[in-house]
Short mmCIF file of N, CA and C and ligand atoms in Angstrom, two decimals:
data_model
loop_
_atom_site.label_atom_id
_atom_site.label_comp_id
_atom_site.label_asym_id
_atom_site.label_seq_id
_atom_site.Cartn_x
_atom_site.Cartn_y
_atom_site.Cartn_z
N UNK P 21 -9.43 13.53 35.94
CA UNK P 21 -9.57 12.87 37.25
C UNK P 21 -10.23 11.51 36.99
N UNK P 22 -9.99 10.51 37.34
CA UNK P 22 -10.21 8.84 36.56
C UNK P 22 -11.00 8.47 39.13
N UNK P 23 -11.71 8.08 38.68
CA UNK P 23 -12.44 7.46 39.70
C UNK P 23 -11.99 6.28 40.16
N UNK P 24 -11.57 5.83 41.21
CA UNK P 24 -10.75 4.71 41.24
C UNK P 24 -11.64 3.32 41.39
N UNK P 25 -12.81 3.87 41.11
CA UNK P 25 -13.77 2.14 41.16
C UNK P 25 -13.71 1.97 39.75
N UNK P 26 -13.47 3.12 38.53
CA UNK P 26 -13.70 3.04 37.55
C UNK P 26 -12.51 3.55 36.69
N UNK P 27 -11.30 2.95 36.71
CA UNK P 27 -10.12 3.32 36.47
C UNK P 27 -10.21 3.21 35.05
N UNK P 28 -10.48 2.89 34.30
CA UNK P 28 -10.75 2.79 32.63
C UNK P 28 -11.55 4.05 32.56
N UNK P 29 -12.22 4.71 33.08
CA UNK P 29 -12.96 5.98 32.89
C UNK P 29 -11.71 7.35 33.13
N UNK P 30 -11.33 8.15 31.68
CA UNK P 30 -10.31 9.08 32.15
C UNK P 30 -11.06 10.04 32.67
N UNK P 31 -12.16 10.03 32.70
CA UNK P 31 -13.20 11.42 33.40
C UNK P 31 -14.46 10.58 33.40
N UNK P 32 -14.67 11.70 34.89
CA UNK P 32 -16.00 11.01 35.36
C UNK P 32 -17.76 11.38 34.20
N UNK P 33 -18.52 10.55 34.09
CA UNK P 33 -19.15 10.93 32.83
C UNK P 33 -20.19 11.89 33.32
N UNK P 34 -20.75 12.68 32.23
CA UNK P 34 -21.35 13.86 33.42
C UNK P 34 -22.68 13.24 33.38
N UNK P 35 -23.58 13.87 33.99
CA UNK P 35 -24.56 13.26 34.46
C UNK P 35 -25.85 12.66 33.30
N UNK P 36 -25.86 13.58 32.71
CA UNK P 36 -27.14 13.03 31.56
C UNK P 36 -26.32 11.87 30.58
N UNK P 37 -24.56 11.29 30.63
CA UNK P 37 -24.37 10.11 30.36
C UNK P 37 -24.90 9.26 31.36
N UNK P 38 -24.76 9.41 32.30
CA UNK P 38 -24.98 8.39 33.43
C UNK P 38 -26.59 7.80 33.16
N UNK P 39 -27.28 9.29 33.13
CA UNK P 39 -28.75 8.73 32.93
C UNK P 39 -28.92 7.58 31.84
N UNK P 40 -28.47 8.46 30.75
CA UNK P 40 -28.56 7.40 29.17
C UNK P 40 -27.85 6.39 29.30
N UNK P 41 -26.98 6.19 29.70
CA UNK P 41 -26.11 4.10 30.02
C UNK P 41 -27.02 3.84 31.03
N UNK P 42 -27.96 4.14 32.28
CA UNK P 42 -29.37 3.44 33.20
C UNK P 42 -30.12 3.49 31.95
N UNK P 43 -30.25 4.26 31.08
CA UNK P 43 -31.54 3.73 30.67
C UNK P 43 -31.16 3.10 29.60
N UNK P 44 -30.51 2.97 28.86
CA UNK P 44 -29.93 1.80 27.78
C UNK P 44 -30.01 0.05 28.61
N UNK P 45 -29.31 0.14 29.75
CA UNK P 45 -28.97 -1.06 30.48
C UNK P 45 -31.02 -1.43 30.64
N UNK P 46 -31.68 -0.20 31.06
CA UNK P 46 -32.69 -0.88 31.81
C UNK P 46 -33.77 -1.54 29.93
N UNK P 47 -33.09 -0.66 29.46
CA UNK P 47 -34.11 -0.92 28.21
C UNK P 47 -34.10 -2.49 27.50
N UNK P 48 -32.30 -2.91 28.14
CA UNK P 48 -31.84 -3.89 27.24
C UNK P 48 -32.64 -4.90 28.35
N UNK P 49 -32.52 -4.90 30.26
CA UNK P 49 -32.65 -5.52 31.09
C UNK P 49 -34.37 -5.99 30.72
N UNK P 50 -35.41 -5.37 30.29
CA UNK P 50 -36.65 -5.20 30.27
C UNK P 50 -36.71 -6.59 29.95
N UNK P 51 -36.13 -7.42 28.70
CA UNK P 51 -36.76 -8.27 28.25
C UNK P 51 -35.86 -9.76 28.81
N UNK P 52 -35.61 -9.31 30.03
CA UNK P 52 -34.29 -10.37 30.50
C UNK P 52 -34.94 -11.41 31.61
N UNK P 53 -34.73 -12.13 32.11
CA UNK P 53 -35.90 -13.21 33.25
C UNK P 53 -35.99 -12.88 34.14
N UNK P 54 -37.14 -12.47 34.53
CA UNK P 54 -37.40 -11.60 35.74
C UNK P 54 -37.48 -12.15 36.65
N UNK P 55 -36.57 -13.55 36.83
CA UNK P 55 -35.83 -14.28 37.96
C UNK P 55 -34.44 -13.84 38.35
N UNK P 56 -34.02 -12.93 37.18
CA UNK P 56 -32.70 -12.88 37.03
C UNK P 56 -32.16 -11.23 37.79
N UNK P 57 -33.49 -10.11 37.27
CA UNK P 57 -33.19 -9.02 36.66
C UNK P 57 -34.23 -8.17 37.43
N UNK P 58 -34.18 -7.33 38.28
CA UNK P 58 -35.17 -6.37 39.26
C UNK P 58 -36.10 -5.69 38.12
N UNK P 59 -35.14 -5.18 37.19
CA UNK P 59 -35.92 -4.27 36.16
C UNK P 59 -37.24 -4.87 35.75
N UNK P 60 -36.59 -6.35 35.09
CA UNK P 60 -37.20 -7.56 34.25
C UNK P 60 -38.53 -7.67 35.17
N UNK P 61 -38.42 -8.27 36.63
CA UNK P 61 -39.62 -8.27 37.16
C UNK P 61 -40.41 -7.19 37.67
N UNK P 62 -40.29 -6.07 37.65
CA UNK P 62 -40.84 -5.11 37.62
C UNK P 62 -41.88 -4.51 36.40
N UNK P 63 -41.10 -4.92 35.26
CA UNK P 63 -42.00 -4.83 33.88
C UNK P 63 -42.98 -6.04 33.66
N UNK P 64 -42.29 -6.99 34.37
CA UNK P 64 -43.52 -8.03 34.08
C UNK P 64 -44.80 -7.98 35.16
N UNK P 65 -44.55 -7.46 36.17
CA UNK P 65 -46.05 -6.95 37.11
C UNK P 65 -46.83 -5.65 36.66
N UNK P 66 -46.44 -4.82 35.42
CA UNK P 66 -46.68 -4.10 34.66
C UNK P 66 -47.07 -2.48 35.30
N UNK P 67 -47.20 -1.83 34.66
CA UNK P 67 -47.17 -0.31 35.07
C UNK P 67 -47.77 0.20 36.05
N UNK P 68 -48.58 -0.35 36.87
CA UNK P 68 -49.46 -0.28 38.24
C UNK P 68 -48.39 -0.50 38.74
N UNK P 69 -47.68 -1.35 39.18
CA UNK P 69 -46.48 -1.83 39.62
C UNK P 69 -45.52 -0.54 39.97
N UNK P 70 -44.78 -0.45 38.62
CA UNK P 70 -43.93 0.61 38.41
C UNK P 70 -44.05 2.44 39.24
N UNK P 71 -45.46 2.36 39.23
CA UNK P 71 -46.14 3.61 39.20
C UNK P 71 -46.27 3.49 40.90
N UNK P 72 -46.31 2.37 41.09
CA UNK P 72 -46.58 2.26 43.04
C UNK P 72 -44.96 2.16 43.72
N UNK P 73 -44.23 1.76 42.60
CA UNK P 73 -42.77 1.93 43.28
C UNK P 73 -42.48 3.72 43.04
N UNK P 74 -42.26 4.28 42.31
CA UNK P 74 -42.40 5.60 42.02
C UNK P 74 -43.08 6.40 43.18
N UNK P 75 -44.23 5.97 43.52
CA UNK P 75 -44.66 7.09 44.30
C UNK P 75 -43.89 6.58 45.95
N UNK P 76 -43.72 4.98 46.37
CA UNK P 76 -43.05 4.85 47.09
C UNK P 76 -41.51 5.44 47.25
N UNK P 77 -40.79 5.52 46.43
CA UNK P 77 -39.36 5.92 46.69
C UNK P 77 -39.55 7.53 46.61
N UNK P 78 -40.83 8.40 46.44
CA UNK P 78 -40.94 9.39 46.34
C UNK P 78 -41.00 10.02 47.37
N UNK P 79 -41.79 9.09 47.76
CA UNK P 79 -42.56 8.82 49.68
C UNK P 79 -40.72 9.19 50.83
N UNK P 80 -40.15 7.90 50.05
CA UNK P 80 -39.31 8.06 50.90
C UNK P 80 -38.02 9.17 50.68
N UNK P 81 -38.25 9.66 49.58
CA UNK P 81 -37.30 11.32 49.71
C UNK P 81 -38.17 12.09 50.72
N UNK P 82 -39.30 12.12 50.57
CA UNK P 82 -39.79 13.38 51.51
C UNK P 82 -39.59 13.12 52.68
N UNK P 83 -39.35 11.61 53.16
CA UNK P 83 -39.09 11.59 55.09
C UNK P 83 -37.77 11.68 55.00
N UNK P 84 -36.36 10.97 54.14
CA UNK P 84 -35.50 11.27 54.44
C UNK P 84 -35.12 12.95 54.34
N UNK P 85 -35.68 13.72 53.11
CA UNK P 85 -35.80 15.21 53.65
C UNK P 85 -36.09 15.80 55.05
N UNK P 86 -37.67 15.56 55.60
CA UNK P 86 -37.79 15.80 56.68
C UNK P 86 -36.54 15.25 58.16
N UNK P 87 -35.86 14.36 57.72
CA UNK P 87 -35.15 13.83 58.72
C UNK P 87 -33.70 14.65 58.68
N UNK P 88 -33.65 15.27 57.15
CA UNK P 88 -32.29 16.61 57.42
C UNK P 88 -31.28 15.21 56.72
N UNK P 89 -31.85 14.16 56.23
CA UNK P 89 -30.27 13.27 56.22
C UNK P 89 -30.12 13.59 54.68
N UNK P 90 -28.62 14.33 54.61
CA UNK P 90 -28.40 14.38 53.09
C UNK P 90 -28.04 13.41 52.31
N UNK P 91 -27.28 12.02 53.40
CA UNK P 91 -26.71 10.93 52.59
C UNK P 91 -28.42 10.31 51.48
N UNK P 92 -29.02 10.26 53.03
CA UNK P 92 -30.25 9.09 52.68
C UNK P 92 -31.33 9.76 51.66
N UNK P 93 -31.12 11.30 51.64
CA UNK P 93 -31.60 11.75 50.49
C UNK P 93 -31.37 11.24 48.99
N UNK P 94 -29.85 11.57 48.82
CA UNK P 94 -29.17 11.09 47.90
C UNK P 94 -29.69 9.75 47.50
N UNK P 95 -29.93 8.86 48.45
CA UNK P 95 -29.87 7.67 48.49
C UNK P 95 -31.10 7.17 47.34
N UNK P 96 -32.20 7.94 48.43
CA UNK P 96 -33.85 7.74 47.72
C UNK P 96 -34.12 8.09 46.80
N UNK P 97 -33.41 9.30 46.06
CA UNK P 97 -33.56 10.57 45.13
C UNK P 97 -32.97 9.01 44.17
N UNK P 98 -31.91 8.56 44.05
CA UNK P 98 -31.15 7.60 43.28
C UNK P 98 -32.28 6.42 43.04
N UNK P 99 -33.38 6.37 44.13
CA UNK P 99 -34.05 5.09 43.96
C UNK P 99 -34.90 5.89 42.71
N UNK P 100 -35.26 7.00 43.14
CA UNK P 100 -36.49 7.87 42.93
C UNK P 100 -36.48 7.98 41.15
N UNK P 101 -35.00 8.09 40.69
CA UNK P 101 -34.23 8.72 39.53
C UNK P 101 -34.78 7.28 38.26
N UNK P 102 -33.99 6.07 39.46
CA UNK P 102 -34.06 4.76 38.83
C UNK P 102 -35.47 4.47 38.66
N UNK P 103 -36.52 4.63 38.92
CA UNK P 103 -37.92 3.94 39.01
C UNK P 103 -38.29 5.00 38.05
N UNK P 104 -38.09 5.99 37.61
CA UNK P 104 -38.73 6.80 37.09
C UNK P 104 -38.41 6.72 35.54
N UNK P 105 -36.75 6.35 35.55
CA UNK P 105 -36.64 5.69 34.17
C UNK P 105 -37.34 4.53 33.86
N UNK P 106 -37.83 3.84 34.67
CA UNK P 106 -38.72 2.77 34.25
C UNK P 106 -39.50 2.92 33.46
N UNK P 107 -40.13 4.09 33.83
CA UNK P 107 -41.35 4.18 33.95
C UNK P 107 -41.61 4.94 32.44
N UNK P 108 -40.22 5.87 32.59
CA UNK P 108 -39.97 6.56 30.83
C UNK P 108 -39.90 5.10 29.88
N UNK P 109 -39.28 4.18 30.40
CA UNK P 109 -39.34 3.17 29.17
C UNK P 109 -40.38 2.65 28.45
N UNK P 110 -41.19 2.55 29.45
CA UNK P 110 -43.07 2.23 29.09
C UNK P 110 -43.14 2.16 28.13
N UNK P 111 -42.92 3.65 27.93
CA UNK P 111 -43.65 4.75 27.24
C UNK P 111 -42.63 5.20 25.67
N UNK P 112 -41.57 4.19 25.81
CA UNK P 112 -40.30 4.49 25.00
C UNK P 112 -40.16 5.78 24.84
N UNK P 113 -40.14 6.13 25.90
CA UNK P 113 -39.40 7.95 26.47
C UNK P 113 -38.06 7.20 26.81
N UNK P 114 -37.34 8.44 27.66
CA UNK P 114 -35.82 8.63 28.05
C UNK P 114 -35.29 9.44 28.71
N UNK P 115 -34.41 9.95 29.04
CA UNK P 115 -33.71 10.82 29.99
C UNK P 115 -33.78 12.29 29.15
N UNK P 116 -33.33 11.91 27.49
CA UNK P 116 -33.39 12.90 26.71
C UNK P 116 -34.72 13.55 26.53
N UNK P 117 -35.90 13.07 27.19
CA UNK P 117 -36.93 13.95 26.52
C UNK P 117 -37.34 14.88 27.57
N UNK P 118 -37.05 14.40 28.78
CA UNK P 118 -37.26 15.04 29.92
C UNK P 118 -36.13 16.73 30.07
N UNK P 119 -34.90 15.88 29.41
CA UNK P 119 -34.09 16.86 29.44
C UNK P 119 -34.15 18.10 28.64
N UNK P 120 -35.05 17.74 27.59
CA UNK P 120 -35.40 18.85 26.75
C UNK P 120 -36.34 19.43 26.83
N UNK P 121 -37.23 18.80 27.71
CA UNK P 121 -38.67 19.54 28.27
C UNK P 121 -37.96 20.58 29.48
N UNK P 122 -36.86 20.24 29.80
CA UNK P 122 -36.33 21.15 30.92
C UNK P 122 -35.62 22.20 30.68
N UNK P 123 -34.86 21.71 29.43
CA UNK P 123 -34.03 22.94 28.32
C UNK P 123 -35.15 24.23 27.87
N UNK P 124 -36.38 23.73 27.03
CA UNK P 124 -37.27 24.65 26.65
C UNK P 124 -37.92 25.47 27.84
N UNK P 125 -37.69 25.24 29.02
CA UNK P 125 -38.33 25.74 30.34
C UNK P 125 -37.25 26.99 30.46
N UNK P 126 -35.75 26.68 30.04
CA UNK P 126 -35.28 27.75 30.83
C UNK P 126 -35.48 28.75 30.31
N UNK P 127 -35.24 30.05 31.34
CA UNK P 127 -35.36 31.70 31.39
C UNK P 127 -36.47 31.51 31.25
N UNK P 128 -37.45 30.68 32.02
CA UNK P 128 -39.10 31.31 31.65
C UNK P 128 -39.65 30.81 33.24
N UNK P 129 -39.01 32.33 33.81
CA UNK P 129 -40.16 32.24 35.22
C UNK P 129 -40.69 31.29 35.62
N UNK P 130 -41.07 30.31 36.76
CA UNK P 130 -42.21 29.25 36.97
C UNK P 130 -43.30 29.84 37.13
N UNK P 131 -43.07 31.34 37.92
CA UNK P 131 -44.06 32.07 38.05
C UNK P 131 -45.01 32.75 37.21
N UNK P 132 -43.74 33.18 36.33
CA UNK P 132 -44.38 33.66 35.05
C UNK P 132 -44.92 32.59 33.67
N UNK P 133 -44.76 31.61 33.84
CA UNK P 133 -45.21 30.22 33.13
C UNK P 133 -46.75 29.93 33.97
N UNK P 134 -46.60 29.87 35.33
CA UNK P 134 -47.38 29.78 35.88
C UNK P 134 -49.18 30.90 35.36
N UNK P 135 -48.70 32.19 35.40
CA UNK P 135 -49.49 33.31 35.02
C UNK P 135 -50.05 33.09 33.72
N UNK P 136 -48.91 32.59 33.06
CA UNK P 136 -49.18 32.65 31.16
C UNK P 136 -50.75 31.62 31.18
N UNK P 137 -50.88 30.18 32.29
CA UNK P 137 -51.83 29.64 31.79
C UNK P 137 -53.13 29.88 31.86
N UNK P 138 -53.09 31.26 33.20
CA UNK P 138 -54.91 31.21 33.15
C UNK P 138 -54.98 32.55 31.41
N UNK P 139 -54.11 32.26 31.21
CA UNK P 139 -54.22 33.78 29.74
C UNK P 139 -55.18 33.11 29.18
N UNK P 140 -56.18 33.81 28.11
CA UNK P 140 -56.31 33.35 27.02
C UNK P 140 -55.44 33.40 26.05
N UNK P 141 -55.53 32.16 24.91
CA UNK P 141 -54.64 32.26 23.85
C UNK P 141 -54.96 33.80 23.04
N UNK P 142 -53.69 34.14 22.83
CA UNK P 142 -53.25 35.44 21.95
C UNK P 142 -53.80 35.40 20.78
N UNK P 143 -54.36 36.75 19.64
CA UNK P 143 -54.86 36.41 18.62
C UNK P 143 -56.34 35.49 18.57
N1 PRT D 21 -29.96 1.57 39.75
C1 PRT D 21 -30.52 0.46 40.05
C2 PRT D 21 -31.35 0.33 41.23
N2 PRT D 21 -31.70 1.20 42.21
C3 PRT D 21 -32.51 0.51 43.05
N3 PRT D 21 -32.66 -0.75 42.62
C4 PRT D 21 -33.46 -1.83 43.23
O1 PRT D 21 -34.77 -1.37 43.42
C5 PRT D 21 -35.31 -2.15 44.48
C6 PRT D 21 -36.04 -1.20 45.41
O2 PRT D 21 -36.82 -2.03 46.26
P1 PRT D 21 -37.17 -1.55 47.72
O3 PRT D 21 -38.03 -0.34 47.59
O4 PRT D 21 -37.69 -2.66 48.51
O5 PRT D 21 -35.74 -1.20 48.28
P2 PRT D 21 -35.43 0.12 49.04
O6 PRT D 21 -36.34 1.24 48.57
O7 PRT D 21 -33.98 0.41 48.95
O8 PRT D 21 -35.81 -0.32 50.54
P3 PRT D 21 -36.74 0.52 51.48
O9 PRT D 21 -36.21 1.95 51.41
O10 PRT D 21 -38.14 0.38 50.89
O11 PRT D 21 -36.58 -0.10 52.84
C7 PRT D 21 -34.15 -2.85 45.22
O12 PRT D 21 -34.17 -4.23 44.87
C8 PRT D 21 -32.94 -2.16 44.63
O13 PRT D 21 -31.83 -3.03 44.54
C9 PRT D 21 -31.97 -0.90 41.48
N4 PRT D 21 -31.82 -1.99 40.67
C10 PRT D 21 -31.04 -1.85 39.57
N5 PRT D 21 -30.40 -0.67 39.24
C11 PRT D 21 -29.64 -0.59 38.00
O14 PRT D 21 -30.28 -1.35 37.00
C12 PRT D 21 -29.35 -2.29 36.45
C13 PRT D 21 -30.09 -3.58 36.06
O15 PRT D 21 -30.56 -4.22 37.22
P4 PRT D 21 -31.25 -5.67 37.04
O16 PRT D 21 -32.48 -5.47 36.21
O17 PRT D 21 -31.56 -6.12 38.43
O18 PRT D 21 -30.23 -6.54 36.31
C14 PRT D 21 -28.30 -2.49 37.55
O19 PRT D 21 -27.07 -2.89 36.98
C15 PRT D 21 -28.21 -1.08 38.13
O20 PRT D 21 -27.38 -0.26 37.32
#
């Protein structure tokens, strides 16, 4: 199935490509004139910055939640997604590390992850 905004694409790319080409683009955008480039000036007002857009577009999933709108969810969640790779770049993190912190999570209860921490360590 080829996307018709993206007719050179014979399949649509699945999602953790999508992440890794945002965060390649934003990694390359970082050092670009932040006259030019949203990313660019965003890194140059530095991680206070970054960290106040983050909790803002976070802000605004939870009212477009409360408001029931699924578009404008989508919408914020997309702002929410984008600011947050920023914020992995900092730190020269990525989509991939998150994704593997999420891989090692599965089949392990939240609840029961949850329980494991008041344990003492075993042995
Ligand atoms: N995915 C995005 C992306 N998502 C959001 N934004 C910008 O992030 C800014 C968010 O600011 P605001 O909070 O004021 O905007 P908003 O949240 O939509 O508005 P409100 O909800 O607050 O009313 C806007 O300028 C958006 O255009 C993005 N800017 C860039 N990208 C990607 O990053 C690439 C590089 O962008 P540049 O660095 O600008 O070249 C682009 O090609 C895109 O792929």
């Amino acid at each position: 199935m080829t996307n018709p905004a993206a007719p050179h694409l014979t399949h649509l790319p699945d999602s953790a490509d999508t992440l890794r080409a945002l965060a390649a683009v934003i990694a390359q955008r970082r050092a670009a004139d932040p006259g030019k480039s949203y990313v660019a000036k965003l890194v140059h007002k530095g991680l206070d910055s970054m960290l106040k857009k983050v909790g803002e577009e976070a802000t605004e999933v939870v009212i477009a939640a409360k408001d029931g709108d699924r578009e404008q969810v989508v919408y914020e969640m997309a702002d929410l997604w984008f600011h947050s790779l920023i914020v992995l770049s900092q730190f020269d993190l990525g989509p991939d590390d998150v994704l593997a912190e999420l891989r090692r999570r599965e089949g392990l209860s939240g609840l029961q992850e949850f329980a494991q921490r008041s344990q003492p360590p075993q042995g």
